[in-house]
PDB file of C-alpha atoms in Angstrom:
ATOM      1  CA  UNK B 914       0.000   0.000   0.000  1.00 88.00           C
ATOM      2  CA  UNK B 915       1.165   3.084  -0.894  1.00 90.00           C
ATOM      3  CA  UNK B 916      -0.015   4.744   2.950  1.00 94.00           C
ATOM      4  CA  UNK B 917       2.341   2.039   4.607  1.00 95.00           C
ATOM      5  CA  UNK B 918       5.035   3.005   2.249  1.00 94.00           C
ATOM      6  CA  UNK B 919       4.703  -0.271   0.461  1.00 89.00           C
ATOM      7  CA  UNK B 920       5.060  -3.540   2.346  1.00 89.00           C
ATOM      8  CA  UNK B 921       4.064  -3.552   5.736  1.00 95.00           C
ATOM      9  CA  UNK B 922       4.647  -7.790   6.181  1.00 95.00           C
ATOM     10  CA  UNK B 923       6.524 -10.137   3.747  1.00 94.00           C
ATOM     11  CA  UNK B 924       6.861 -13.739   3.484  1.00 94.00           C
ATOM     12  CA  UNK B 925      10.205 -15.099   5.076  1.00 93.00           C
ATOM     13  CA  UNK B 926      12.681 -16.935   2.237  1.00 94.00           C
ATOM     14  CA  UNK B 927      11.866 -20.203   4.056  1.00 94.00           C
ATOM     15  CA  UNK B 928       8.545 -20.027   4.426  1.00 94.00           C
ATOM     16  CA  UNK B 929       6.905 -22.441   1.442  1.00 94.00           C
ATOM     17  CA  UNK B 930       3.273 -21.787   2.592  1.00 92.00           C
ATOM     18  CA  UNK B 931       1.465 -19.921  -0.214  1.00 90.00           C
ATOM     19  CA  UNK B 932      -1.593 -17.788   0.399  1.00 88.00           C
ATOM     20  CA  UNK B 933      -0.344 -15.566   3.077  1.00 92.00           C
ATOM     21  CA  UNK B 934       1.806 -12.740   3.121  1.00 91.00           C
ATOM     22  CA  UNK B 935       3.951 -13.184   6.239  1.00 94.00           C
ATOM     23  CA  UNK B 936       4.811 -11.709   9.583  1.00 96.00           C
ATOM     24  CA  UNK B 937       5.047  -8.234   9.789  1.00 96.00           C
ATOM     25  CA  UNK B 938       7.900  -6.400   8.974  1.00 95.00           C
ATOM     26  CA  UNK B 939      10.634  -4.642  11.615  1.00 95.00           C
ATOM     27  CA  UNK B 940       9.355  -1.263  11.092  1.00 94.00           C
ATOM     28  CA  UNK B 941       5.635  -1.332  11.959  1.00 95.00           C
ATOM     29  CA  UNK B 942       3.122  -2.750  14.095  1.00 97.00           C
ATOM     30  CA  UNK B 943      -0.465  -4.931  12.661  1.00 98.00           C
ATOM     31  CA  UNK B 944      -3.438  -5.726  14.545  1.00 97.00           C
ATOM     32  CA  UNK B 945      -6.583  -6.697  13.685  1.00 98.00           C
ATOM     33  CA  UNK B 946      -9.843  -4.861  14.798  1.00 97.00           C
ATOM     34  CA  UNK B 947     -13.049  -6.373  15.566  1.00 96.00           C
ATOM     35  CA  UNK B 948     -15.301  -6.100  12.796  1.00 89.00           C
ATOM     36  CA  UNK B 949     -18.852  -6.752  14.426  1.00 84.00           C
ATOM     37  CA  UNK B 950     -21.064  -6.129  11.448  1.00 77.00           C
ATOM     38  CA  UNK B 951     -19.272  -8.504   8.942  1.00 78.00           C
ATOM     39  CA  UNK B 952     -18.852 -10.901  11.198  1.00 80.00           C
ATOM     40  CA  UNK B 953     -14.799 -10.555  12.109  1.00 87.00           C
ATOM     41  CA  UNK B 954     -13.696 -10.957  15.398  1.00 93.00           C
ATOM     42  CA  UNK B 955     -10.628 -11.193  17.715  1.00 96.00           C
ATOM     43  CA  UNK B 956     -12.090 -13.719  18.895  1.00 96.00           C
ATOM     44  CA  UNK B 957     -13.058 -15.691  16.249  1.00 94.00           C
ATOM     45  CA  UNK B 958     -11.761 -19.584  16.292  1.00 93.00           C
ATOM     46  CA  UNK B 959      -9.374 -21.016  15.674  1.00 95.00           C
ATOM     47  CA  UNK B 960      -7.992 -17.755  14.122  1.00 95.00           C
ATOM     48  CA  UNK B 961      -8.432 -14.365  14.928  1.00 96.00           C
ATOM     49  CA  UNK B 962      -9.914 -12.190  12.221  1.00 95.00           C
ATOM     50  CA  UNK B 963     -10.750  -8.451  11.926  1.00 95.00           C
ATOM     51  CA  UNK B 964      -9.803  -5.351   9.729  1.00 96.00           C
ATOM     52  CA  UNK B 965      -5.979  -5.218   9.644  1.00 97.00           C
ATOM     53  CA  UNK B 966      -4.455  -1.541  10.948  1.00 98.00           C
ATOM     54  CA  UNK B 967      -0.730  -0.730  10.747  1.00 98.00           C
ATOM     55  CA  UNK B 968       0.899   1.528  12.846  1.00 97.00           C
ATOM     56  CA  UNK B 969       4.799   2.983  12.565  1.00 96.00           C
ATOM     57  CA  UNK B 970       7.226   5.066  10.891  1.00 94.00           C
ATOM     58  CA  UNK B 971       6.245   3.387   7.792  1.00 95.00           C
ATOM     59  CA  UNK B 972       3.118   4.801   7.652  1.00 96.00           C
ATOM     60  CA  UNK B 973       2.429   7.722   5.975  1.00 96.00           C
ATOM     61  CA  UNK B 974       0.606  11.249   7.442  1.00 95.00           C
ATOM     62  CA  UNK B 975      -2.135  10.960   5.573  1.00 96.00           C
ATOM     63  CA  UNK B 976      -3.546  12.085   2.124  1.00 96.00           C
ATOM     64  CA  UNK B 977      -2.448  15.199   0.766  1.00 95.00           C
ATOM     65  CA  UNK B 978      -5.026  18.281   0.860  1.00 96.00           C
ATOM     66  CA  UNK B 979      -8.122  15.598   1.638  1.00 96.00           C
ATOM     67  CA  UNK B 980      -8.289  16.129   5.612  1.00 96.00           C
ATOM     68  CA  UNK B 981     -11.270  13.973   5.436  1.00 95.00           C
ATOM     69  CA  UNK B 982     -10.322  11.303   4.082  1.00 94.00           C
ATOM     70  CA  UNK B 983      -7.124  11.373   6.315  1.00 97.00           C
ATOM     71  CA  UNK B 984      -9.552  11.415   9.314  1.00 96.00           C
ATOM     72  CA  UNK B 985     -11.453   8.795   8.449  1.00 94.00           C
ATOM     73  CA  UNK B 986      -8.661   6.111   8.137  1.00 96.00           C
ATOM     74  CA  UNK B 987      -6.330   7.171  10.073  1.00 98.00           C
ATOM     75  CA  UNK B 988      -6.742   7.446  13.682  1.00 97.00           C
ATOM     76  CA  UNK B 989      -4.477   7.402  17.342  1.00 96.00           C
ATOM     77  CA  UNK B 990      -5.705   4.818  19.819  1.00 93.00           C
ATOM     78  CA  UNK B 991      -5.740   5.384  23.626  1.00 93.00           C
ATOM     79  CA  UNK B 992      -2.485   4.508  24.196  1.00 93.00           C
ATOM     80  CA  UNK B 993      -1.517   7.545  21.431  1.00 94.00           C
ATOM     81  CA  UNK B 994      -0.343   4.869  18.984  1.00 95.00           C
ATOM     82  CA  UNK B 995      -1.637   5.857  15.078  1.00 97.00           C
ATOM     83  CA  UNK B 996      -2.547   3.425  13.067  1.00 98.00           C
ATOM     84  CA  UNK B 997      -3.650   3.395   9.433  1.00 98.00           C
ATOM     85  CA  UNK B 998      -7.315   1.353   9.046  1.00 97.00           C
ATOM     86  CA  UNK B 999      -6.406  -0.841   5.313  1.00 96.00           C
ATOM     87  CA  UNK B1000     -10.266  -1.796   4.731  1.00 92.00           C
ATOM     88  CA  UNK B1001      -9.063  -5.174   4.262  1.00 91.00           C
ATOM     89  CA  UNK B1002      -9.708  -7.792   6.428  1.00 91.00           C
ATOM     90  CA  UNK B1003      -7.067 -10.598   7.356  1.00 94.00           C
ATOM     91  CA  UNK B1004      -6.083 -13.301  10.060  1.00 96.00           C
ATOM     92  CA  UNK B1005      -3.552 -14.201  12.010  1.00 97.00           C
ATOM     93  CA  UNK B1006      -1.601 -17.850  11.688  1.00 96.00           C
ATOM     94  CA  UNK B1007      -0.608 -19.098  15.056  1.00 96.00           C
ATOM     95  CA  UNK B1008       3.064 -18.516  13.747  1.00 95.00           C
ATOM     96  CA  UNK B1009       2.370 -14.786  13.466  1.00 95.00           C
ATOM     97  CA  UNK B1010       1.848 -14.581   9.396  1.00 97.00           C
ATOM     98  CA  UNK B1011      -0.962 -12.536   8.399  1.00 97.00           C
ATOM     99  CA  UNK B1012      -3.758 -13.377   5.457  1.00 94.00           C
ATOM    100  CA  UNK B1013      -5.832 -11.195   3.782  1.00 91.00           C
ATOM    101  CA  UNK B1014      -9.119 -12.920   3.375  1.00 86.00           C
ATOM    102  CA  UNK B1015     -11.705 -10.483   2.827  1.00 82.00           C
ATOM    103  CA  UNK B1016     -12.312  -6.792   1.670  1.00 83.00           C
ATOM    104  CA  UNK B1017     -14.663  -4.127   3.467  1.00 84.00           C
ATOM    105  CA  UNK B1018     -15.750  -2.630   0.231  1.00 80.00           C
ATOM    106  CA  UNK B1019     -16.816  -5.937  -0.940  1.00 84.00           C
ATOM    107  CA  UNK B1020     -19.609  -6.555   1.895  1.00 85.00           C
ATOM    108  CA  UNK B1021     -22.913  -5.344   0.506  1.00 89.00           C
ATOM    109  CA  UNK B1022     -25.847  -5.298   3.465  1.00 87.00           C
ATOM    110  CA  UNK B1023     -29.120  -6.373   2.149  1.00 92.00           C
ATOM    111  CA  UNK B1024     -32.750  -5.075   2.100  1.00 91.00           C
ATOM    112  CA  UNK B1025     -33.459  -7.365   5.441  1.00 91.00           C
ATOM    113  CA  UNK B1026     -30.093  -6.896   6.987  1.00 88.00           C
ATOM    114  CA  UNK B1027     -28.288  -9.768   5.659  1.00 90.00           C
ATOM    115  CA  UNK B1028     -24.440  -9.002   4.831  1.00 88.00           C
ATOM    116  CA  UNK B1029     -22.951 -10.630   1.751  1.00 91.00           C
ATOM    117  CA  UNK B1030     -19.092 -10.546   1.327  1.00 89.00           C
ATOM    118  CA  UNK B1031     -18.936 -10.476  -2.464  1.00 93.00           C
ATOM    119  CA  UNK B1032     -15.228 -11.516  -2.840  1.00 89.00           C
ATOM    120  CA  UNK B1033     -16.118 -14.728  -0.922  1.00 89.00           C
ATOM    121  CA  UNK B1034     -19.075 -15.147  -2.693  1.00 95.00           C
ATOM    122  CA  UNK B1035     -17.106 -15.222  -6.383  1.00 95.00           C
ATOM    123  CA  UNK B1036     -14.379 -17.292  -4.460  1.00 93.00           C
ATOM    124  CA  UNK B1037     -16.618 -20.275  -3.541  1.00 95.00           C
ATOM    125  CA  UNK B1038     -18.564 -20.124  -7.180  1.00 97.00           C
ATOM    126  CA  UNK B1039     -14.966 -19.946  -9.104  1.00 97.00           C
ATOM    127  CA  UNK B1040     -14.884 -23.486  -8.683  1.00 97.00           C
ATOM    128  CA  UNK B1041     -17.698 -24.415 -10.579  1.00 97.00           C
ATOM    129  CA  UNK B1042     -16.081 -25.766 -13.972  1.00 97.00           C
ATOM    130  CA  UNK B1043     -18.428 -23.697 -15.898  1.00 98.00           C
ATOM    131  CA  UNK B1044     -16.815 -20.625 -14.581  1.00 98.00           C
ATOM    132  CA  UNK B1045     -14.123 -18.110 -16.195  1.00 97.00           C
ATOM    133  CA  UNK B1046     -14.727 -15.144 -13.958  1.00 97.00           C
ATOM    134  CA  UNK B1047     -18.091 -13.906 -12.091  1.00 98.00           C
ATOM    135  CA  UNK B1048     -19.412 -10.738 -10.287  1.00 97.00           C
ATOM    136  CA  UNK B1049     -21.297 -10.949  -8.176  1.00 97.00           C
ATOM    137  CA  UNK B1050     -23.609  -8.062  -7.327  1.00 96.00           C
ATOM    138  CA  UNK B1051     -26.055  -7.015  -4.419  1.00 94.00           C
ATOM    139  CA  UNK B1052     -28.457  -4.185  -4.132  1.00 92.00           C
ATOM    140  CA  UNK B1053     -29.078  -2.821  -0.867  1.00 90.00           C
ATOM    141  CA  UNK B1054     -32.479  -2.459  -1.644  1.00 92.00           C
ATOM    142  CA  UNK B1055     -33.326  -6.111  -2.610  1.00 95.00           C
ATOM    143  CA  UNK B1056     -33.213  -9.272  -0.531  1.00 94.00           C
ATOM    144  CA  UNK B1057     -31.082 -11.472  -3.193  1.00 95.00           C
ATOM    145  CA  UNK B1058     -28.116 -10.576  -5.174  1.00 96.00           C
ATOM    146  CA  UNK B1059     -27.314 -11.569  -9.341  1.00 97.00           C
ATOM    147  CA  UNK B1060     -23.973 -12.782 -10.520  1.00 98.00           C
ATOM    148  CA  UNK B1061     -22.399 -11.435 -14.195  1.00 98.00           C
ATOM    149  CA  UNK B1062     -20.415 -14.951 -15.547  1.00 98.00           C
ATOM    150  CA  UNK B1063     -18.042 -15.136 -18.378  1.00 98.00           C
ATOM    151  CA  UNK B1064     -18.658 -18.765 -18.934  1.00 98.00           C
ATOM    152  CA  UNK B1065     -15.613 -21.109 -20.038  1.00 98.00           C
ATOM    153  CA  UNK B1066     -16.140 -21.537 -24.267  1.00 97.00           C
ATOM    154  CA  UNK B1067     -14.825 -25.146 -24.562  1.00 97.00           C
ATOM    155  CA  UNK B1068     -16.766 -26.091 -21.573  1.00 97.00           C
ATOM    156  CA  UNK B1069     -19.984 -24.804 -21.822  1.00 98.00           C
ATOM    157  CA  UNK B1070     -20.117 -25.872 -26.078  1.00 97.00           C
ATOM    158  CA  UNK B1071     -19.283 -29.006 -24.947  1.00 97.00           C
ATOM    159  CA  UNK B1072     -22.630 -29.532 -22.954  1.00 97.00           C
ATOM    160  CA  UNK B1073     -24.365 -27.649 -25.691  1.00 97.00           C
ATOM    161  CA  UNK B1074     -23.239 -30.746 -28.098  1.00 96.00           C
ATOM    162  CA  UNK B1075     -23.712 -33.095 -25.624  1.00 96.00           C
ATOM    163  CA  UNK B1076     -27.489 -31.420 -25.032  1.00 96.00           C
ATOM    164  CA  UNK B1077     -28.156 -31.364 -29.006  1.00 96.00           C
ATOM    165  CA  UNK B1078     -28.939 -27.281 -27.999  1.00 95.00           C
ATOM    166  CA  UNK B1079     -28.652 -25.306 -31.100  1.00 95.00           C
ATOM    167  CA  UNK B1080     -27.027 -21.840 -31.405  1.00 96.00           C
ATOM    168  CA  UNK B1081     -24.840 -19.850 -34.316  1.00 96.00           C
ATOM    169  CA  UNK B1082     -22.452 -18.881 -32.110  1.00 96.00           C
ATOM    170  CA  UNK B1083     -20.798 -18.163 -28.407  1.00 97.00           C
ATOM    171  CA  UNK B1084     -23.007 -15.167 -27.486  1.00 97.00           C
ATOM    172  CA  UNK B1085     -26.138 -17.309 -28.695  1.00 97.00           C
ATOM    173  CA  UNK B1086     -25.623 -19.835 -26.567  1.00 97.00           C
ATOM    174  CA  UNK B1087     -24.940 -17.495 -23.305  1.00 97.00           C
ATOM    175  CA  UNK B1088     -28.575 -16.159 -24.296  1.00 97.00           C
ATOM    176  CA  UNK B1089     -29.871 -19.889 -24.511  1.00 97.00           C
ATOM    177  CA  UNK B1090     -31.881 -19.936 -20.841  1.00 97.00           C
ATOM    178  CA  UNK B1091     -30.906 -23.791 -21.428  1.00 97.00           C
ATOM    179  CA  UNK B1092     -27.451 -22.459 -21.050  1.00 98.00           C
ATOM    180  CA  UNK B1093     -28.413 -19.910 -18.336  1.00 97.00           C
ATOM    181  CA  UNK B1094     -30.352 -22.166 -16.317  1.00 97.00           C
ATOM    182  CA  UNK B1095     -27.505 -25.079 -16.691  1.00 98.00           C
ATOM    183  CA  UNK B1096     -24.624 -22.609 -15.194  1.00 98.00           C
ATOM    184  CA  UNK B1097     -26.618 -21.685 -12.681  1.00 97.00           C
ATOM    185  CA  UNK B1098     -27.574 -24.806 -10.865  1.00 97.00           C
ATOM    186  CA  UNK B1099     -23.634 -25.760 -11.328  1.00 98.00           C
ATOM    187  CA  UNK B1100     -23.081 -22.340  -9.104  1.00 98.00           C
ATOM    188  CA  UNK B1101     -25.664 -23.518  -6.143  1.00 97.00           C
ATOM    189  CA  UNK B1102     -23.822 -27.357  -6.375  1.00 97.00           C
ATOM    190  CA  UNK B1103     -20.597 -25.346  -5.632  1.00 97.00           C
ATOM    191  CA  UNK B1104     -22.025 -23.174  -2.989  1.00 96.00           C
ATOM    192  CA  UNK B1105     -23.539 -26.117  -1.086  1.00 94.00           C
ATOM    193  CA  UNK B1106     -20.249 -27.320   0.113  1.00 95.00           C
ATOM    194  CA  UNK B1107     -18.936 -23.781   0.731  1.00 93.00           C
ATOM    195  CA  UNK B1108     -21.473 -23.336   3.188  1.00 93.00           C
ATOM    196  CA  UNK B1109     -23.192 -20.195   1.426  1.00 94.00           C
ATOM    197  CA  UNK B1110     -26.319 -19.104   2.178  1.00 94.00           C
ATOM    198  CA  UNK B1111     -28.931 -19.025   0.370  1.00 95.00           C
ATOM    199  CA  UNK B1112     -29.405 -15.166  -0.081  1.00 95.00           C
ATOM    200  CA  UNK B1113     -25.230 -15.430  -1.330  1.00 96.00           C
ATOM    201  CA  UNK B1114     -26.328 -17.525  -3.867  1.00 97.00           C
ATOM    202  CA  UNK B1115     -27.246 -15.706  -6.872  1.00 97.00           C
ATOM    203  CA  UNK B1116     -30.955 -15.563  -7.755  1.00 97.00           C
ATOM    204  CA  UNK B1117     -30.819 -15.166 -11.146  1.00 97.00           C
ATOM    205  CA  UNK B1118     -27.573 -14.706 -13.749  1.00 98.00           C
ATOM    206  CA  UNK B1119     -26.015 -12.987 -17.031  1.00 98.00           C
ATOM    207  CA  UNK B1120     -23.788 -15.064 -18.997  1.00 98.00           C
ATOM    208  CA  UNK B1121     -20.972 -12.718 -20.467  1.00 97.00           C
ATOM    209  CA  UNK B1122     -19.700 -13.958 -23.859  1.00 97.00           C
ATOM    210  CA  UNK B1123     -16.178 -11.729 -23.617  1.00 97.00           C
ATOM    211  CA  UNK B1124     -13.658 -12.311 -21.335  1.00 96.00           C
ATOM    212  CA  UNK B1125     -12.464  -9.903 -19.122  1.00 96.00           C
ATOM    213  CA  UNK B1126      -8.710  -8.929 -19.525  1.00 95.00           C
ATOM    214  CA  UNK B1127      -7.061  -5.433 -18.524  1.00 93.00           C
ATOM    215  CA  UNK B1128      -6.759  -4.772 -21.965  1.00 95.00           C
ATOM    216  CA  UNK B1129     -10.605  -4.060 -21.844  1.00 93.00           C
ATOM    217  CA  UNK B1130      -9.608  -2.245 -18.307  1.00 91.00           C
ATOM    218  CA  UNK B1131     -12.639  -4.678 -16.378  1.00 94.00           C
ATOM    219  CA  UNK B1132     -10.050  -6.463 -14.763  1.00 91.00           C
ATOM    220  CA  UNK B1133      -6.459  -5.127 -13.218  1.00 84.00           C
ATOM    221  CA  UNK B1134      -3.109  -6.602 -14.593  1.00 83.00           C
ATOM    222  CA  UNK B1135      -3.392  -8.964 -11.665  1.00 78.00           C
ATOM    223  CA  UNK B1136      -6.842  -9.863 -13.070  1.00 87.00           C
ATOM    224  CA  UNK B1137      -8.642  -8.567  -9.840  1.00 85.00           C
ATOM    225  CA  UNK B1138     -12.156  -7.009 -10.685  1.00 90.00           C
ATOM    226  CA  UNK B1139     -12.850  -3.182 -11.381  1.00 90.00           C
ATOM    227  CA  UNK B1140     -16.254  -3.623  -9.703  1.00 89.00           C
ATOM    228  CA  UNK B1141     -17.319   0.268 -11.183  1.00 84.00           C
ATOM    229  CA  UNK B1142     -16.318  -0.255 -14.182  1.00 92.00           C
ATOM    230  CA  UNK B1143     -17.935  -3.554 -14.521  1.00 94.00           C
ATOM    231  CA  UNK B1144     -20.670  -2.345 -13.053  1.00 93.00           C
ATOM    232  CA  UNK B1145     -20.774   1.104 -15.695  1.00 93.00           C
ATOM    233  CA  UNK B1146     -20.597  -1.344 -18.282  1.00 96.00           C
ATOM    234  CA  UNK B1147     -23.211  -3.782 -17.573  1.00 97.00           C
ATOM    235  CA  UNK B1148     -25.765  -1.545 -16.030  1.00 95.00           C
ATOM    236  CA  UNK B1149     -28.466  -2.189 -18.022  1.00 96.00           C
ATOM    237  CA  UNK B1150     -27.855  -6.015 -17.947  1.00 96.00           C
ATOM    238  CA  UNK B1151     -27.946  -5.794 -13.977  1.00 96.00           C
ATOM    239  CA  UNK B1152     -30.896  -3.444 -13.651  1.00 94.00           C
ATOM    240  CA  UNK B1153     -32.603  -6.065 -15.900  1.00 95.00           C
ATOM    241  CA  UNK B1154     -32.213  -8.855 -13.300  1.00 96.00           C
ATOM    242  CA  UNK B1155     -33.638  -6.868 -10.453  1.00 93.00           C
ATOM    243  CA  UNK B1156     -37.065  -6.270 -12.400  1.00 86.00           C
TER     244      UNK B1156
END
């Protein structure tokens, strides 16, 4: 991060383990912070979770002519320690390495007070062999959320030729609701043994012919999604599967 002066932990040279980014580094101080509404705690079994802070001389003074932005992220404790507030959530490995399992941006509360993490959501249905990439989206003003999927070509033809479905060509099929309906129950087989609910399982779904690459600037060069811009791009497609 660019507020902690770059790293703030890093992964020892003889640490193997992949998926976590290591014990904290000389110059600053992490802790986690409770998290109440998304369900984080310090308390939490058999790892503590909660939004990761950083604190030391790593960490910058805050963002330049935006005082309120600067107040809202950074802020001194009781014991007059300051700590920068990441938005991401992480968890602590009984050896002291730190993972970064969740986002705060990416936790969308529902019409009836549900909270849906959307990056664990698209996690869990990535596994679904159907699957290239998926977005998952929730209004706040609606009880369910919809999913965007770029379905796998060789994958999903394959069923259609298996199925005897008919089509001229890719973007056909991902209108056929054969096709719709067949990549959707694949996502709620996947999110049974995730343990989703069933308001993070997507009511209804857009197949999306076109992959996403950074070329088309919908995904970064580390292929993470650029939710607004998805989201400015397929507007009308998501408005359409909330009437």
């Amino acid at each position: 991060l660019t507020e902690t002066c770059a790293g703030a932990a890093f992964t020892e040279w003889d640490d193997p383990s992949v998926g976590r980014v290591g014990p904290p580094l000389p110059c600053c101080n992490i802790k986690l912070v409770s998290w109440e509404e998304g369900g984080y705690t310090t308390s939490d079994k058999p790892m503590p979770r909660g939004e990761v802070v950083v604190s030391g001389f790593s960490v910058t003074a805050g963002y330049f002519n935006n005082d309120a932005k600067t107040n809202e992220v950074y802020k001194v404790d009781e014991k007059g320690m300051r700590w920068f507030y990441t938005g991401d959530i992480g968890q602590f490995h009984p050896d002291g390495c730190l993972e970064i399992i969740d986002r705060k941006k990416d936790i969308v509360k529902l019409q009836h007070g549900e909270y849906v993490s959307l990056g664990k959501v698209e996690a869990a249905l990535m596994t679904s062999n159907y699957v290239d990439n998926i977005m998952v989206y929730a209004d706040p003003f609606h009880n369910y959320c919809v999913a965007l999927v770029v379905p796998i070509h060789q994958v999903l033809e394959k069923w259609a030729k298996e199925g005897g479905i008919k089509y001229t060509d890719f973007p056909d099929l991902c209108d056929k609701a054969e096709a719709v309906k067949e990549v959707q129950q694949s996502l709620s087989k996947v999110a049974k043994p995730a343990k989703l609910e069933k308001f993070e399982i997507p009511a209804k779904i857009k197949l999306v012919p076109d992959a996403w690459t950074p070329e088309s600037g919908l995904v970064t060069a580390a292929l993470k999604l650029k939710r607004e811009q998805l989201k400015a791009k397929f507007k009308d497609e998501l408005r359409n599967m909330y009437a």
